[in-house]
Coordinates of C-alpha atoms and ligand atoms in Angstrom, one line a residue:
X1 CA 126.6 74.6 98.1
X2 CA 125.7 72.0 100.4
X3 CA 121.6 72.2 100.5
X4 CA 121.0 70.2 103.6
X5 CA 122.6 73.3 105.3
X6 CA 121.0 75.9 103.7
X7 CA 117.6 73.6 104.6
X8 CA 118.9 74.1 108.0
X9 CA 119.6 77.7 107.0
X10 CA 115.9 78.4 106.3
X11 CA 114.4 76.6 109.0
X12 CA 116.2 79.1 111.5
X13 CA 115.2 81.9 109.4
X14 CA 111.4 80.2 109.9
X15 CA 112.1 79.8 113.5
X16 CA 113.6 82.8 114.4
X17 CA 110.9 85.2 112.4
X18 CA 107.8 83.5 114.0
X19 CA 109.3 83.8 117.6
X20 CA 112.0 86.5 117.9
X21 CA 110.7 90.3 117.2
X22 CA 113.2 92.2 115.2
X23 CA 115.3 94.5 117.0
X24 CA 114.4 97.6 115.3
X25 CA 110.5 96.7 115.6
X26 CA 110.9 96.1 119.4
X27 CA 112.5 100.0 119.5
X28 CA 109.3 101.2 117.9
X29 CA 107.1 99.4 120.3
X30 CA 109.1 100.5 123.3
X31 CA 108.7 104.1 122.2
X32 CA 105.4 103.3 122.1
X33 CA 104.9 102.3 125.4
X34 CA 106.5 105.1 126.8
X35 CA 104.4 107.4 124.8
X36 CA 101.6 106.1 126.4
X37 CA 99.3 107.4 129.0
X38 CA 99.5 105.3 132.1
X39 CA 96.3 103.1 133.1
X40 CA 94.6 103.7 129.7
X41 CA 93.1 100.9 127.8
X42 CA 96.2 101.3 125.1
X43 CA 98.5 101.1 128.1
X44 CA 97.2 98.1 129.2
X45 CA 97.4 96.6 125.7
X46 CA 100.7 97.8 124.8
X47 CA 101.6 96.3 128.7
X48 CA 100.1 92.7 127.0
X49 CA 101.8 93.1 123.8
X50 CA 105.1 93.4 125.9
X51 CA 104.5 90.5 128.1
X52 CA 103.6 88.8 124.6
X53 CA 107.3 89.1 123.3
X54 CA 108.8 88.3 125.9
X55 CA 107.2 85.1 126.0
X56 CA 107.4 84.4 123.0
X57 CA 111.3 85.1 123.3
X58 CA 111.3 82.6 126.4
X59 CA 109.2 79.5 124.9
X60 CA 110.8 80.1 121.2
X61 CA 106.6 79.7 119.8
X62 CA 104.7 81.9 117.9
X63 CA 104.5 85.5 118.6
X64 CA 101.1 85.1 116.8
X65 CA 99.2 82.5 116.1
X66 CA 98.3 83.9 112.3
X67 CA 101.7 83.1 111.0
X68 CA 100.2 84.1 107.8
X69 CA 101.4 83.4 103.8
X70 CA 105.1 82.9 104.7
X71 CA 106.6 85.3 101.7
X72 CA 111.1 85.1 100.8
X73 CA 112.6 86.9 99.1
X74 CA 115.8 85.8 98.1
X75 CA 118.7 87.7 96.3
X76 CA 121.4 84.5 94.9
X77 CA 124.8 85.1 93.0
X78 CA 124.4 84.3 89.2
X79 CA 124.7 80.2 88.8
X80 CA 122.8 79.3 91.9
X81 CA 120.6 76.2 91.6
X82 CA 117.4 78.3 92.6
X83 CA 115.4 74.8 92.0
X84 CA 117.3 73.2 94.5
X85 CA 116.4 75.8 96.8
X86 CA 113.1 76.1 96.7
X87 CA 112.3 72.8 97.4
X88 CA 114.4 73.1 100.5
X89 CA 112.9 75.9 101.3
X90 CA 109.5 73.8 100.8
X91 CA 111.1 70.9 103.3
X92 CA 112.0 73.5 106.0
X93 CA 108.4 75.2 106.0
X94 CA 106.9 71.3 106.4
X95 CA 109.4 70.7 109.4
X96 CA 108.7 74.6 111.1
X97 CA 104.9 73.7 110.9
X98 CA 104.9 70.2 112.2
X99 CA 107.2 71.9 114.8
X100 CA 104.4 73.9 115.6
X101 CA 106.1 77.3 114.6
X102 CA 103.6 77.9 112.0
X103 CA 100.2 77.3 111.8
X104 CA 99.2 75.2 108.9
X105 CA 97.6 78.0 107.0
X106 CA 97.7 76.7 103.3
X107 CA 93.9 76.1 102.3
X108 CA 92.4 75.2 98.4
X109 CA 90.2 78.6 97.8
X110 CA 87.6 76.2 96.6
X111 CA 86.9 73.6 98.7
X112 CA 88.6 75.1 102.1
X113 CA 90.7 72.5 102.6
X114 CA 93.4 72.5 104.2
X115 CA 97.1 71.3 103.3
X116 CA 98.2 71.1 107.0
X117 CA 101.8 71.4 106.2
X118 CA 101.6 75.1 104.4
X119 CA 102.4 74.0 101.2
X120 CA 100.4 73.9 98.2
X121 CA 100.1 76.0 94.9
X122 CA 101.1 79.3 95.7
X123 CA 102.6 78.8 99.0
X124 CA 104.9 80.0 100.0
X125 CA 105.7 82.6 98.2
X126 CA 108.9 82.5 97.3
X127 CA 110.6 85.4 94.9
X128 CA 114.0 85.3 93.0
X129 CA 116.2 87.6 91.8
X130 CA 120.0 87.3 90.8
X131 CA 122.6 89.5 91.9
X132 CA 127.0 90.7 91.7
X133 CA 127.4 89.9 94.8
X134 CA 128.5 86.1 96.2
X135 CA 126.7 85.3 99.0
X136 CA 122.8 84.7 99.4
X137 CA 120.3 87.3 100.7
X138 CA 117.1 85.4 101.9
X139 CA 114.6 87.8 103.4
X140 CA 111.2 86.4 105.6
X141 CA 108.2 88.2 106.1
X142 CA 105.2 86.3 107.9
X143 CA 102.2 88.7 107.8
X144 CA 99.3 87.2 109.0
X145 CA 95.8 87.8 107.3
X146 CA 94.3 90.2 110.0
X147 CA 96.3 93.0 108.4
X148 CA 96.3 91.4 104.8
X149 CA 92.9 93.0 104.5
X150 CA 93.2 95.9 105.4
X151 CA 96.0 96.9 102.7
X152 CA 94.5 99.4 100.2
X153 CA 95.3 100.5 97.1
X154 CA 94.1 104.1 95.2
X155 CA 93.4 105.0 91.7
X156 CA 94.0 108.5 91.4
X157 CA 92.4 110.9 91.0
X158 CA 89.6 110.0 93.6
X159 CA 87.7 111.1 96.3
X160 CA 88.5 110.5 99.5
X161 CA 85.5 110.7 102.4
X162 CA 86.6 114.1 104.6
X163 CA 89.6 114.4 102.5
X164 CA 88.3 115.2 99.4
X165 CA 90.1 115.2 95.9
X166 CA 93.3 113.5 96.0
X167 CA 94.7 114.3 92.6
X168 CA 97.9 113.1 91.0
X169 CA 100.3 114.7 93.0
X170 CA 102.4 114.4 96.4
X171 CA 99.5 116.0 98.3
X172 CA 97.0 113.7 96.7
X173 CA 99.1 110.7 97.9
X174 CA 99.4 112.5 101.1
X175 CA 96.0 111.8 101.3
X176 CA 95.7 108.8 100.4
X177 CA 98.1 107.4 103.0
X178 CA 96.3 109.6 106.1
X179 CA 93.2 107.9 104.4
X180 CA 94.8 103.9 104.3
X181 CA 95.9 104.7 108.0
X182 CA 91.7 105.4 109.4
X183 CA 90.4 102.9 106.9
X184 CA 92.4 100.1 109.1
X185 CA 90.9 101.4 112.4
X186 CA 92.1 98.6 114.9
X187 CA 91.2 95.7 112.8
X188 CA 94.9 95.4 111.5
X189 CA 96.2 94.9 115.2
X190 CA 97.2 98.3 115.4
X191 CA 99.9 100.4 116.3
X192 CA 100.9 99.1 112.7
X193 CA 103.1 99.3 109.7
X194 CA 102.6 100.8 106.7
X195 CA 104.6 100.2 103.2
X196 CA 103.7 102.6 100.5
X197 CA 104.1 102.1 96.7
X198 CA 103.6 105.0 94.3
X199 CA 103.1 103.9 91.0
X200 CA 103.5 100.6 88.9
X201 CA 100.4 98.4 87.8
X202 CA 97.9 97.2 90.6
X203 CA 100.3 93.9 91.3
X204 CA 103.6 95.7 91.0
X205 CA 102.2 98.4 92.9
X206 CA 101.4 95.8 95.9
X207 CA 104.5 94.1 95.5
X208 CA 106.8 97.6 95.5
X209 CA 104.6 98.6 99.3
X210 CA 105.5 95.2 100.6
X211 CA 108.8 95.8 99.1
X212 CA 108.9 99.3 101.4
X213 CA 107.6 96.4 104.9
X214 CA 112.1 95.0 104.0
X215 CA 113.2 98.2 105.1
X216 CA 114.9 99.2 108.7
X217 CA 112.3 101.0 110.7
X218 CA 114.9 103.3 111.4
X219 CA 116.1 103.9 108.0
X220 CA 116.3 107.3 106.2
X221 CA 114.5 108.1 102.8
X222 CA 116.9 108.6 100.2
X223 CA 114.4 110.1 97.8
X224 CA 114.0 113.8 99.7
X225 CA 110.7 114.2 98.6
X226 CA 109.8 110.7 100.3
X227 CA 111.5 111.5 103.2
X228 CA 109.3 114.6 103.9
X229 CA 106.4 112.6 103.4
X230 CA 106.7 109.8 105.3
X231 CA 107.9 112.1 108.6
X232 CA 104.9 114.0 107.4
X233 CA 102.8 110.8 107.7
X234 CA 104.9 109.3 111.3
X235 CA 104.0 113.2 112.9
X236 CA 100.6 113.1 112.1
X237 CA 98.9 109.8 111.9
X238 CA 98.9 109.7 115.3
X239 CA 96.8 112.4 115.6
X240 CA 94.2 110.4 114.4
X241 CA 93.4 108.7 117.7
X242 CA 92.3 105.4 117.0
X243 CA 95.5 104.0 119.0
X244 CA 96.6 100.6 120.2
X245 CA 93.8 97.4 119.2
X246 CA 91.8 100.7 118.3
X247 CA 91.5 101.9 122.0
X248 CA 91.9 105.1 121.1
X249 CA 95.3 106.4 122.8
X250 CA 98.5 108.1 121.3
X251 CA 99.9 105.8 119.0
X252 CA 98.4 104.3 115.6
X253 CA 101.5 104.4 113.9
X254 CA 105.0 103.0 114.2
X255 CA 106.4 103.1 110.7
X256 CA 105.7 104.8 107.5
X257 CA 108.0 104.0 104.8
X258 CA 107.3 104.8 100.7
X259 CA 108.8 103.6 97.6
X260 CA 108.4 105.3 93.8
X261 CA 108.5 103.7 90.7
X262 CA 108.0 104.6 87.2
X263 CA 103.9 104.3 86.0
X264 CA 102.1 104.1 82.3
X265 CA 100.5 108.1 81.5
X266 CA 96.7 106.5 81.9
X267 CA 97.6 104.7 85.3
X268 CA 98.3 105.9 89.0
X269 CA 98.3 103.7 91.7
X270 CA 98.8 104.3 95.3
X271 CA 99.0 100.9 97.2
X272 CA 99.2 100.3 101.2
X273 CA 100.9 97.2 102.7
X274 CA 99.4 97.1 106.4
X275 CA 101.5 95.4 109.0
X276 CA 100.4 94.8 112.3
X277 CA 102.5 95.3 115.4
X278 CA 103.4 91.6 115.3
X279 CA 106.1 92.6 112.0
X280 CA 107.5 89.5 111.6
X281 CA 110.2 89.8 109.0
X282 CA 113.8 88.9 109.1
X283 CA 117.0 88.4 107.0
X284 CA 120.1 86.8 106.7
X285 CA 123.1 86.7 105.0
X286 CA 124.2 82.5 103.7
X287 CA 127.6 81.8 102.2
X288 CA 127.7 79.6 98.7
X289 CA 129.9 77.2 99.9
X290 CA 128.9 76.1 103.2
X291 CA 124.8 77.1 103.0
X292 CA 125.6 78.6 106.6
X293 CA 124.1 81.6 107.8
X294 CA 126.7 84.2 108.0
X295 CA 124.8 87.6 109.0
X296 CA 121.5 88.0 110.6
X297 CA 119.5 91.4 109.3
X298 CA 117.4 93.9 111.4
X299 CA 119.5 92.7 114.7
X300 CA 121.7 96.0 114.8
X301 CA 121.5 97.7 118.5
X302 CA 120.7 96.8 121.8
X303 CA 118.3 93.5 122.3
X304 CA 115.3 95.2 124.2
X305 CA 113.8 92.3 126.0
X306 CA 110.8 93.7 127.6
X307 CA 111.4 92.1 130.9
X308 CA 110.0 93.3 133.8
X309 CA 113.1 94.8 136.5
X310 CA 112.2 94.1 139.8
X311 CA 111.1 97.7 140.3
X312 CA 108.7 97.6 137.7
X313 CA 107.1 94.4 139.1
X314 CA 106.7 95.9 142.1
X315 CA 105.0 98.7 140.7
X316 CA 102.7 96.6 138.1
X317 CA 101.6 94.3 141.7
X318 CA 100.4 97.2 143.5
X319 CA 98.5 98.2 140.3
X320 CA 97.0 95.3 139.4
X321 CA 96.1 94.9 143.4
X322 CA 94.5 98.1 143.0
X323 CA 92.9 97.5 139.5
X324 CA 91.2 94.0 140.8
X325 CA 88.4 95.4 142.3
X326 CA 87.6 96.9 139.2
X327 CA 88.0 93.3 137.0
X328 CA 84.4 91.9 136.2
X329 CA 85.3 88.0 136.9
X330 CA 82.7 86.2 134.7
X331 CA 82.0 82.1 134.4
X332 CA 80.4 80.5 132.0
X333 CA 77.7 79.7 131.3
X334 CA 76.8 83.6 131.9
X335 CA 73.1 84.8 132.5
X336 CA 71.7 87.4 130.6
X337 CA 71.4 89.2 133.6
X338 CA 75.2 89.2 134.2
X339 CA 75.7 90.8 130.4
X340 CA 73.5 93.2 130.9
X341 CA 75.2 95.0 133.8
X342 CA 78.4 95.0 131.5
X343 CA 79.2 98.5 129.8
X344 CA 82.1 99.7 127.4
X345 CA 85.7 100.3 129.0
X346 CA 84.7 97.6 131.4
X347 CA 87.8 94.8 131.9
X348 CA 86.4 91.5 132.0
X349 CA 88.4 88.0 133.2
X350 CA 86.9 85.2 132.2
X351 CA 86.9 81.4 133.7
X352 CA 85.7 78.4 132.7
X353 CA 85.0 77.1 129.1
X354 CA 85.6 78.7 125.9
X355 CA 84.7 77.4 122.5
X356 CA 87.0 78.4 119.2
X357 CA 84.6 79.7 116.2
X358 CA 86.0 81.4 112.7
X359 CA 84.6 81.2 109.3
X360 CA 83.6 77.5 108.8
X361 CA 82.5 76.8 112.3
X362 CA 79.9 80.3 111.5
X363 CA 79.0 79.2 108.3
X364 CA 78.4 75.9 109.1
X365 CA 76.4 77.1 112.5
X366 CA 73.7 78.8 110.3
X367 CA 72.2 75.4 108.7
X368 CA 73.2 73.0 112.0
X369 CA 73.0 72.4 115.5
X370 CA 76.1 73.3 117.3
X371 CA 77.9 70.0 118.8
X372 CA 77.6 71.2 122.4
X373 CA 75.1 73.2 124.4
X374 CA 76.1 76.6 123.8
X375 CA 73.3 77.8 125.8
X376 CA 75.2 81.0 128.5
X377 CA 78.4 80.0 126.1
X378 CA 81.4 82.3 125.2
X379 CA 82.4 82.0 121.6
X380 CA 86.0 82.7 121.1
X381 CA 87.2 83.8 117.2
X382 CA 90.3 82.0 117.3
X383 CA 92.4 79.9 115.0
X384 CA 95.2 78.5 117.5
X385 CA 98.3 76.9 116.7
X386 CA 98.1 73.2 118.3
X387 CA 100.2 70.1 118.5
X388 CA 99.5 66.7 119.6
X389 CA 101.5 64.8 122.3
X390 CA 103.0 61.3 122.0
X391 CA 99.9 60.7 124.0
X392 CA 97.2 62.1 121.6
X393 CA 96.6 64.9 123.6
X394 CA 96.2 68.4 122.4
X395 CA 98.4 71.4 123.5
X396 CA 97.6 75.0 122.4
X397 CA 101.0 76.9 121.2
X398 CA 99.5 80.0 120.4
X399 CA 95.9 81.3 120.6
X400 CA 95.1 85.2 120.0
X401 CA 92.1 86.3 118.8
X402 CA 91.1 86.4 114.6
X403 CA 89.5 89.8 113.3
X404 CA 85.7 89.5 114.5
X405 CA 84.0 91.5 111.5
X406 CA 84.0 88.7 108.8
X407 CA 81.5 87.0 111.5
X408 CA 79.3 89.7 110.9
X409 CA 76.7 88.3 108.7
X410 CA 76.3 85.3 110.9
X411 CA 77.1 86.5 114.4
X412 CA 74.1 88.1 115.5
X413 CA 71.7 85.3 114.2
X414 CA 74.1 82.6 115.6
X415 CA 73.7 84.3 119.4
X416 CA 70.4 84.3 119.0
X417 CA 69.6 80.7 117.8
X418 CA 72.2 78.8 120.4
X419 CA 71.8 81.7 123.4
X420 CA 75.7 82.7 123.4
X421 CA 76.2 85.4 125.7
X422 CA 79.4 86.8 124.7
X423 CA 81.9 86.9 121.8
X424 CA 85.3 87.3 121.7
X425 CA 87.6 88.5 119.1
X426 CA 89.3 92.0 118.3
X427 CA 88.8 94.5 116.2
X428 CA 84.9 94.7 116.9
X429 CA 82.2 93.7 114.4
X430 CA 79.0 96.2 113.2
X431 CA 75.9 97.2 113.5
X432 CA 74.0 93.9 112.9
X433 CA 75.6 92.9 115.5
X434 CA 75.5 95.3 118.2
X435 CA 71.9 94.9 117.5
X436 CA 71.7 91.6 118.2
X437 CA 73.2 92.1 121.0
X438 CA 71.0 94.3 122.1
X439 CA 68.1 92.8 121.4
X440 CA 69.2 89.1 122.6
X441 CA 71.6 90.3 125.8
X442 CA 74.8 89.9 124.7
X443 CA 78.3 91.1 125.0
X444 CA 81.2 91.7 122.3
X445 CA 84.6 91.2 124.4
X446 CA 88.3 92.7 122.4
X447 CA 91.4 91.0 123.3
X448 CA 94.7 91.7 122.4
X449 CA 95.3 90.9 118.9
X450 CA 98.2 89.2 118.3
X451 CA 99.1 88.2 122.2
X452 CA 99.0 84.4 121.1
X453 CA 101.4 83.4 123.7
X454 CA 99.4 85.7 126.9
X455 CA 96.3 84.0 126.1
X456 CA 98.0 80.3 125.3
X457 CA 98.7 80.9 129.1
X458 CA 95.2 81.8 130.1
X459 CA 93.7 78.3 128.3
X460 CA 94.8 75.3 131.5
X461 CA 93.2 72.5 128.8
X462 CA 92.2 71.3 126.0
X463 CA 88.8 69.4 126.7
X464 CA 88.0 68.7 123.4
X465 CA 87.3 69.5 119.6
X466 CA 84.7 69.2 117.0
X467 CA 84.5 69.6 112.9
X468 CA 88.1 68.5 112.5
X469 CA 87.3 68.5 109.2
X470 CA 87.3 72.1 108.8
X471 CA 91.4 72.2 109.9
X472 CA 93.2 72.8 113.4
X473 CA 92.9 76.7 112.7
X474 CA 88.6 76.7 112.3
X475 CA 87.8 73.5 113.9
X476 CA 85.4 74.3 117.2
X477 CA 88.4 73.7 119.9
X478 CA 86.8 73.9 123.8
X479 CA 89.1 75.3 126.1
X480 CA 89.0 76.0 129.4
X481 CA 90.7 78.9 130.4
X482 CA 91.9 81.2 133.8
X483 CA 92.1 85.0 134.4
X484 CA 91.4 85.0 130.3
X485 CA 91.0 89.3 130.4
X486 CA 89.3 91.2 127.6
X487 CA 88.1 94.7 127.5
X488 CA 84.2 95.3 126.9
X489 CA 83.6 97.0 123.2
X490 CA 80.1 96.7 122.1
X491 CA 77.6 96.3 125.3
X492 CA 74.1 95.3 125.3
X493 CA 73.1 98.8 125.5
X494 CA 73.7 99.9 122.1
X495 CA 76.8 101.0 122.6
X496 CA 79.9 100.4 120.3
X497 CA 83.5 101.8 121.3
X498 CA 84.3 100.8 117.7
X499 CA 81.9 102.7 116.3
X500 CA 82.7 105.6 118.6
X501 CA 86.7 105.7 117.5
X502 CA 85.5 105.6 113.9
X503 CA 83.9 108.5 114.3
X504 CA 86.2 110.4 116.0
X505 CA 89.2 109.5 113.5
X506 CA 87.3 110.8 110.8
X507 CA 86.2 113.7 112.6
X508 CA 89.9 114.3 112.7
X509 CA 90.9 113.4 109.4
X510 CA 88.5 115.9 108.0
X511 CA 91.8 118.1 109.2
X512 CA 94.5 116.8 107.4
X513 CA 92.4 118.4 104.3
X514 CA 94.3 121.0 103.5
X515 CA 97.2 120.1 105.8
X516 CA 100.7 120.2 103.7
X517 CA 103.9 119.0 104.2
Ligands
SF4_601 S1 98.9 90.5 115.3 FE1 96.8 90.6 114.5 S2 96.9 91.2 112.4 FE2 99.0 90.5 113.0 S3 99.0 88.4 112.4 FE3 98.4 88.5 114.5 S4 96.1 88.5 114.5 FE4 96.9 89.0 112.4

């Protein structure tokens, strides 16, 4: 085979799976959208997440900045050099991430530091197995880390909260799936993904639901008994409320596929793969002689592009001219006075500066002064993609918010200390925080998780950056930004729309009890 081209091969793959939405995942989203009430919170989310794809689709960047742990999966004919091809692989993953198509995510668990070209021991994943057939089948999933954590895995028998008993049995895994879909709230970027596995060991039980995340969207269950359950699961999870970013709103869901495989008598696993909206995975098919791509996977039907027509446009401008007045414009540095007239549901645009802040900038916050004044300040929990210019100057590719709640045991304290007024991030953060803010005047503001390329737009500069030696993805990256819009989720007044949607879901999970299938 000639190996440069299938380096060329995987790069594509790379490219094209970090930018380009899978056909049969934009059909999911579209129904989505439709589904939707109009002028809700989820609408307007959903509206983003759209506007997101699209350009995405036009710049050829990121469709998220949390490109995640790139995982392959690769099916070769027997007598393929799989050596050769993993260092290729390895070469193309360098190129895509000094490209700026991935963000350097490849970090020593001990010391934090970071590779900065995604390689290192354990990344990327990258899984063999031979096959009959004589052509290659390399698979791509990038799932980024937001939704990572909230995969779940059961040891049955167990109890479940409002479910009760789940027992070794289709209804006990039943439950166990309603269960993985309220346990994820919004903080997985929902409407999401699930892939189940029943059975195996606790790693072979992971691997099989991540196996389930390869399948079509629109596929049929072979196994009847799986088939009932996951239309079981796509009917009713959506009852649960807890809709798009965790809104609340009519979708939670937009897949639900489940895999069996055989056990040991003393073991029974139940494991949840979580993907966010953002499902990033692609295929193709690559011929042994040439290393060409022959086939590309999960392409089949029309291209939905999301694209405004010129009708819609015109209805989205009268909207939005009739939604402005009620946009709360704020500028930093924000008085306390200003946060405390903000409430939940309120949609806030923001202009001015911005300063990045994830785990090492909080961590190191605790025991230093901050670099700048971040007196009035807006802390943004981002990780962008950047790239430099011949110039040395910084450019932001991609910059979406990072889950907020593994801030929470520095957050609150943090405000306090430097005076930060408002903190933005998705998927809302808990109660020592919401009494911080409280106590301290502060606002928590949600933005669209995964709408790397909508807020990339919102940030006009780069003015500067600090604790580079954290990474690119947690240095402390001051931005200033235009018409930067988040929705109000936790106000100074006590009041949590997080907590509120919690509740709720599990109000309503209490009736999937003893609902069968
Ligand atoms: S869409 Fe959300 S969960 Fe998915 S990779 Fe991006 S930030 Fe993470």
């Amino acid at each position: 085979m000639n190996i440069d081209k299938f380096q060329e091969s995987m790069y594509q793959l790379i490219i094209e799976t970090s930018t380009n939405l899978p056909r049969d995942v934009r059909r999911a989203i579209k129904s989505a959208k439709e589904r939707e009430n109009a002028g809700t919170r989820a609408a307007m989310s959903l509206d983003t997440i759209t506007n997101n794809i699209k350009m995405a689709d036009d710049k050829v960047s990121p469709i998220c900045q949390d490109t995640g742990l790139p995982t392959f999966k690769i099916k070769t004919p027997v007598g393929a050099n799989q050596l050769v091809m993993k260092e290729a692989i390895k070469n193309a993953i360098a190129q895509a991430t000094k490209d700026g198509k991935l963000r350097p995510n490849s970090v020593d668990s001990l010391t934090g530091s970071n590779s900065g070209d995604n390689l290192g021991f354990g990344t990327p994943v990258i899984k063999f197995e031979q096959w009959e057939k004589d052509y290659i089948d390399a698979r791509l999933i990038l799932k980024g880390g937001g939704c990572e954590n909230k995969n779940v895995q059961y040891s049955l028998p167990c109890e479940l909260e409002e479910l009760g008993r789940a027992g070794r049995d289709l209804d006990g895994i039943r439950k166990c799936i309603m269960h993985s879909v309220y346990q994820a709230q919004g903080q997985g970027c929902s409407a999401g993904f699930i892939g189940v596995g029943i059975g195996g060991d606790r790693s072979s039980g992971y691997d099989l639901a991540k196996e389930q995340l390869f399948r079509s969207v629109d596929d049929v269950n072979p196994n009847e008994d799986l088939r009932k359950l996951e239309d079981y699961v796509m009917e009713n999870a959506n009852e649960l409320g807890i809709g798009t970013m965790g809104f609340g709103g009519e979708t939670t869901l937009l897949g639900c596929k489940v895999g069996v495989m055989n056990r040991i008598p003393a073991s029974f696993f139940v494991s949840v793969a979580y993907n966010c909206w953002a499902f990033r995975r692609l295929g193709v098919a690559i011929s042994m002689e040439t290393g060409e791509i022959n086939e590309w996977m999960y392409q089949e039907g029309e291209h939905i592009d999301f694209g405004a027509s010129e009708a819609e446009l015109e209805t989205a401008a009268v909207a939005e001219t009739a939604e402005q007045t009620d946009i709360v414009t704020l500028q930093a540095p924000i008085t306390e006075e200003q946060i405390r007239s903000l409430k939940v549901g309120d949609v806030v645009q923001i202009n001015g500066m911005m300063y990045t802040g994830r785990d090492a900038i909080h961590h190191h916050l605790m025991d230093h002064d901050a670099p700048v004044d971040l007196n009035g300040q807006v802390i943004y929990h981002c990780g962008p993609v950047m790239m430099k210019d011949e110039e040395g100057k910084w450019h932001v590719k991609a910059a979406g918010p990072t889950t907020s709640i593994r801030e929470e045991p520095y957050q609150g304290d943090i405000m306090k200390k430097f005076g930060i007024r408002a903190v933005i991030g998705k998927g809302g953060m808990g109660p020592k925080t919401l009494a911080a803010l409280e106590e301290h005047g502060g606002v928590y503001l949600n933005a669209i998780g995964g709408a790397a390329q909508y807020y990339a737009d919102c940030i006009k500069s780069v003015e500067g950056v600090d604790l580079m030696e954290f990474g690119i993805p947690e240095a402390m990256w001051h931005l200033k930004v235009e018409g930067f819009t988040a929705v109000v989720t936790m106000d100074s007044h006590g009041n949590s729309l997080h907590k509120d949607v919690d509740k709720s879901s599990l109000e309503k999970l209490a009736e999937f009890k003893e609902r069968v299938f």
